[in-house]
XYZ file of C-alpha atoms in Angstrom:
285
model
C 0.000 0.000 0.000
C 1.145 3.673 -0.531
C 2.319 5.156 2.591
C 0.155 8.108 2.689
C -2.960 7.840 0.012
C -3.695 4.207 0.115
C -3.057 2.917 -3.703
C -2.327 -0.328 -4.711
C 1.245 -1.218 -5.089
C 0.557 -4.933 -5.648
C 0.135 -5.133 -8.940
C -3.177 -4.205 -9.829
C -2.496 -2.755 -12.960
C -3.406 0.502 -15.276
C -5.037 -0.199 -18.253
C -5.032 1.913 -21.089
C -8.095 1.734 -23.837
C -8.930 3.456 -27.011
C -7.778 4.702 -30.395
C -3.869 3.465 -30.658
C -4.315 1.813 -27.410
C -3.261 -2.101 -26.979
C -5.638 -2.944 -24.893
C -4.032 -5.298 -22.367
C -3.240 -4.135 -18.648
C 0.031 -1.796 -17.788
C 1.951 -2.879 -14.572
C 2.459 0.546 -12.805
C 6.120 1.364 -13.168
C 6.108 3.874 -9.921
C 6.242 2.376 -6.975
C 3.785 4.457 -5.000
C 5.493 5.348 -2.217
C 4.856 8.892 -2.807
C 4.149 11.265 0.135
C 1.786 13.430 -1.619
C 4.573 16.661 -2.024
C 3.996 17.872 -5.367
C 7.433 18.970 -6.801
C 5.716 21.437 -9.834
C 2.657 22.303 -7.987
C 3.014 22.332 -3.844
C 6.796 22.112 -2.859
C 6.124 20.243 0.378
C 6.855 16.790 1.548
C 5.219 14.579 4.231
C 8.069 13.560 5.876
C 6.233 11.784 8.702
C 6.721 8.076 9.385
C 3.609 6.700 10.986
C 5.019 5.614 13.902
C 7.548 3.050 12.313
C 10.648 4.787 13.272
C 13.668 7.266 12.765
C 14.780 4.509 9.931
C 12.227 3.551 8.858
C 10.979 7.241 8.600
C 14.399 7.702 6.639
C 13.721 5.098 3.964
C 10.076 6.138 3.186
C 10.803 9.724 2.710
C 13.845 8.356 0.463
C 11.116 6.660 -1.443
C 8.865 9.460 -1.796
C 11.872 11.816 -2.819
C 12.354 9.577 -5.736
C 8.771 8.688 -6.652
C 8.005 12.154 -6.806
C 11.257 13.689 -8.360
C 10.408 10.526 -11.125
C 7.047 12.192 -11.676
C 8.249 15.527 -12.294
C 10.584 14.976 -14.777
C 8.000 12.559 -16.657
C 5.327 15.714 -16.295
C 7.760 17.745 -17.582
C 8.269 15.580 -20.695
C 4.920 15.447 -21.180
C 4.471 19.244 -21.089
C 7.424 19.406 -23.428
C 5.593 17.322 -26.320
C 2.226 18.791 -25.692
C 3.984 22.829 -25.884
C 5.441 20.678 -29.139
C 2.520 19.941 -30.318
C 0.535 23.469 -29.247
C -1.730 21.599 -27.299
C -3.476 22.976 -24.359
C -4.179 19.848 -21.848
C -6.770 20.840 -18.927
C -6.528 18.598 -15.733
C -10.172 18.737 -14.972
C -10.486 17.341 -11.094
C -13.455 16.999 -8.766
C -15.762 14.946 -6.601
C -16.977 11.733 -8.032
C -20.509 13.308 -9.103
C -19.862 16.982 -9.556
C -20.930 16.514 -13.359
C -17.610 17.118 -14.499
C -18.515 14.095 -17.618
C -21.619 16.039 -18.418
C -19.823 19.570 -18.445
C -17.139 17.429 -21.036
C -19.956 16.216 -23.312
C -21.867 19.836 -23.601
C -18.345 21.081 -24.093
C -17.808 18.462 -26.810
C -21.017 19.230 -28.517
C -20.947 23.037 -28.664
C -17.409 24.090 -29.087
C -16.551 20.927 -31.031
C -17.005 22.677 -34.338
C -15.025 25.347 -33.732
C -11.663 23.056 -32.075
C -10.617 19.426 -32.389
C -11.148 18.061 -28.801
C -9.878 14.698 -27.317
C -10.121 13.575 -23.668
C -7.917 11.064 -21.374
C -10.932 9.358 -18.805
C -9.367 8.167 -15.325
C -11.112 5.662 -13.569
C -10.462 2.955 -11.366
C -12.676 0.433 -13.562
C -14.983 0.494 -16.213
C -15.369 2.461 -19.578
C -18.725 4.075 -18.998
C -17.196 7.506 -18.934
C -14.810 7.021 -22.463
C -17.866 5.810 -23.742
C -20.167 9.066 -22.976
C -17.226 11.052 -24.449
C -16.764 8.785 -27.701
C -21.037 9.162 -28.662
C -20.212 12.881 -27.720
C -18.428 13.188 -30.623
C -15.038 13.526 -29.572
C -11.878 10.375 -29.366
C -11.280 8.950 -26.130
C -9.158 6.864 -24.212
C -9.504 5.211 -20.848
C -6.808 5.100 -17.856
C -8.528 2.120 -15.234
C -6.165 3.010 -12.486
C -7.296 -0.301 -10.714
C -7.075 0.691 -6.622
C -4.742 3.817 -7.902
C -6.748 6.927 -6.404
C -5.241 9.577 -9.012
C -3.477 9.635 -12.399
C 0.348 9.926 -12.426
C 2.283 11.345 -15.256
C 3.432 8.177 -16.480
C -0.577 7.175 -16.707
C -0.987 10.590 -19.434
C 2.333 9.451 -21.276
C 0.840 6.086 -21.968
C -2.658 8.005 -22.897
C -1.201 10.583 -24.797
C 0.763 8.042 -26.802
C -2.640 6.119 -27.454
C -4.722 9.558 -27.899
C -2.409 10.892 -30.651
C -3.842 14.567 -30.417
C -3.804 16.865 -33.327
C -1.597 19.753 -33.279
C -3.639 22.957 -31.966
C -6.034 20.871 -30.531
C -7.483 20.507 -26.747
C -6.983 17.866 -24.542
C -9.426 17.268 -21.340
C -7.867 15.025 -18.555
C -11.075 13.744 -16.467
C -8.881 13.166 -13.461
C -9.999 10.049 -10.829
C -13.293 11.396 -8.748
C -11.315 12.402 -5.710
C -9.992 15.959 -4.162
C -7.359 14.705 -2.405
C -4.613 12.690 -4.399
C -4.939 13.666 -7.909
C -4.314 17.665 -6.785
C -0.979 16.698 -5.361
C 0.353 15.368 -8.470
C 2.174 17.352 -11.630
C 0.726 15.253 -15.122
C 2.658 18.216 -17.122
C -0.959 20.093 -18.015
C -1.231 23.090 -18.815
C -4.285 24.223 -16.987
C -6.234 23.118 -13.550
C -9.822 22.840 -13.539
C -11.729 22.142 -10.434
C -15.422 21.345 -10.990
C -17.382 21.359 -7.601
C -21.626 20.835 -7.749
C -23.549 22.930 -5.292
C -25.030 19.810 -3.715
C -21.622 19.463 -1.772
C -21.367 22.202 0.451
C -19.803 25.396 0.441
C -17.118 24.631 2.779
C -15.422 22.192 0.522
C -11.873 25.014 -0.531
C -11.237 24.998 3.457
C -11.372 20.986 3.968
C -9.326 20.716 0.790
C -7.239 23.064 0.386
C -4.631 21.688 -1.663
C -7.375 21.072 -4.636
C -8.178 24.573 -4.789
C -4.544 25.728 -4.259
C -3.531 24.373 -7.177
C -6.106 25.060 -9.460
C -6.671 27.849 -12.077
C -10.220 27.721 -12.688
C -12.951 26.217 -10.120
C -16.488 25.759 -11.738
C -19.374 25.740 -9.875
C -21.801 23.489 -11.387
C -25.172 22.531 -10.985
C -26.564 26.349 -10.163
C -29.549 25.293 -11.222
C -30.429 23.728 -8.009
C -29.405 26.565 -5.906
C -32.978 26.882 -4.807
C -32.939 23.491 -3.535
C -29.877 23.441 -1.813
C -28.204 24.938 1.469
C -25.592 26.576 -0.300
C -23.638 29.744 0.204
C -22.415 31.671 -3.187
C -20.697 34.482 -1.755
C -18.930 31.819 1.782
C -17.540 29.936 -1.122
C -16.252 32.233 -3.605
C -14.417 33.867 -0.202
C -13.275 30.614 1.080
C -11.591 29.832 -2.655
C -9.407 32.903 -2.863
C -8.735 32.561 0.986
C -7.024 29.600 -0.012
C -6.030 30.834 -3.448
C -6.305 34.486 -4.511
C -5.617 33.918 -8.140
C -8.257 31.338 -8.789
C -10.946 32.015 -11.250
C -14.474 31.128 -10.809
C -17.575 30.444 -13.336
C -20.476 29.572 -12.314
C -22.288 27.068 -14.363
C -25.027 24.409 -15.188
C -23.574 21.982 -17.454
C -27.122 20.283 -17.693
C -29.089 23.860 -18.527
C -26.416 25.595 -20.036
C -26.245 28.560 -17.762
C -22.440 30.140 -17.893
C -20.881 27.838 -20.692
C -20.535 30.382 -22.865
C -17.707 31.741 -20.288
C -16.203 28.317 -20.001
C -15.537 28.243 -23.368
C -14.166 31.519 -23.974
C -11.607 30.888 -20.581
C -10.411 27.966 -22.574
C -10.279 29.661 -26.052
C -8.167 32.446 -24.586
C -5.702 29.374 -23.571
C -5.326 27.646 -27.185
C -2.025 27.959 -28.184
C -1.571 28.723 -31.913
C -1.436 25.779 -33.765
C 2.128 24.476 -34.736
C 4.158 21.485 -36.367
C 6.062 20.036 -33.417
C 6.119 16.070 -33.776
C 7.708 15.472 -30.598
C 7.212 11.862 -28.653
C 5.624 12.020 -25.322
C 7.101 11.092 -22.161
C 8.079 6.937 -22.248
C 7.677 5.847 -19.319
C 10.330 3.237 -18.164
């Protein structure tokens, strides 16, 4: 087991599904000892040893140094061939259930036309989600991340690899339903989405901090049921930029429509201008 988050070590698998994707399961070549210190995004390290030990406390942050310092540089590779390619990738993260599938397939369907769209689905099993994507009208490939609780950036190197995106084009990364794990780790996008539905609570940016930290964007989804909710707008929007005074936030309804026009103009703003790089993503060894 991972010191810290819980994952599977034992050999679960990731299995990687889709266009250019052999579809046979991928032992995890990281050894998830990681401490949850995010070397691109956080700069801290849980150095803490559970009670096992000065050595023992030695050896695990060891492990965690080099887990993490071996996602970097992959994250960085990957960030390399997508800048290569003039690809904008958006780590979208949330709560299983925000909506953050529906808000991809509305996104699919009405800005489709105007840019080619592809999207890496993270799960722990089944294709469901790749599958709402595909009839969306956009290519998709699954990451099953078995007992994993996040996607690493050797997980996206295998994807991308699979995905083949078009130069110029975007690239949605449905992160593992979670707000804990998958914030502390670098993939090598180039944006940070946070979707978070109004039927969780408004206290959610204090609880988990390091989610909205890290993010650039947080959409609030689901507006729509306001009404019919105990939910405070204006608590929320000042616990976000308590925790992180840069963040942007929409609010939206991914099932009415309601602020989508602003979602898509946030990530038009981010295209890059489409290029010729050919450059191969990260291998990860």
């Amino acid at each position: 087991m991972c010191a810290t988050c819980g994952c599977s070590e034992d050999g679960d698998g990731v299995r990687v599904t889709g266009p250019g994707a052999v579809p046979h399961e991928h032992e995890h070549d990281h050894e998830h000892g990681h401490g949850h210190g995010h070397g691109h995004r956080q700069g801290h390290g849980h150095g803490h040893g559970h009670g096992h030990g000065d050595e023992q406390t030695g050896r695990t942050v060891a492990l965690e140094q080099d887990v993490l310092a071996k996602n970097d540089l992959l994250a960085e590779r990957n960030r390399g061939w997508l800048g290569g390619r003039n690809t904008l990738a958006v780590n979208v993260m949330s709560s299983p259930g925000s909506g953050k599938t529906t808000l991809l397939e509305r996104t699919i369907a009405e800005l489709g036309a105007e840019h080619t769209v592809s999207v890496v689905e993270g799960d722990q099993e089944t294709r469901y989600d790749a599958d709402r994507i595909r009839a969306a009208g956009a290519r998709a490939v699954q990451v099953n991340t078995g007992a994993g609780c996040h996607l690493d950036a050797a997980m996206l190197a295998r994807a991308l690899t699979a995905l083949d995106p078009a130069p110029g084009s975007l690239v949605f990364v449905e992160n593992v339903g979670n707000l804990v794990c998958p914030a502390l780790f670098d993939l090598g996008e180039g944006q940070r989405a946070v979707v978070m539905s109004v039927t969780e609570g408004d206290r959610k940016p204090l609880k988990y901090p390091h989610m909205f930290r890290t993010a650039d964007l947080v959409l609030l989804n689901k507006i729509d049921l306001l009404p019919h909710v105990d939910f405070d707008v204006d608590r929320f929007l000042r616990d976000a930029r308590s925790v992180n005074p840069a963040v942007e936030v929409l609010r939206v309804s991914a099932t009415r429509g309601d602020g989508m026009a602003a979602w898509y103009g946030w990530l038009s703003a981010r295209l890059p201008r489409t290029g010729a790089g050919q450059e191969q993503p990260a291998t990860a060894t």
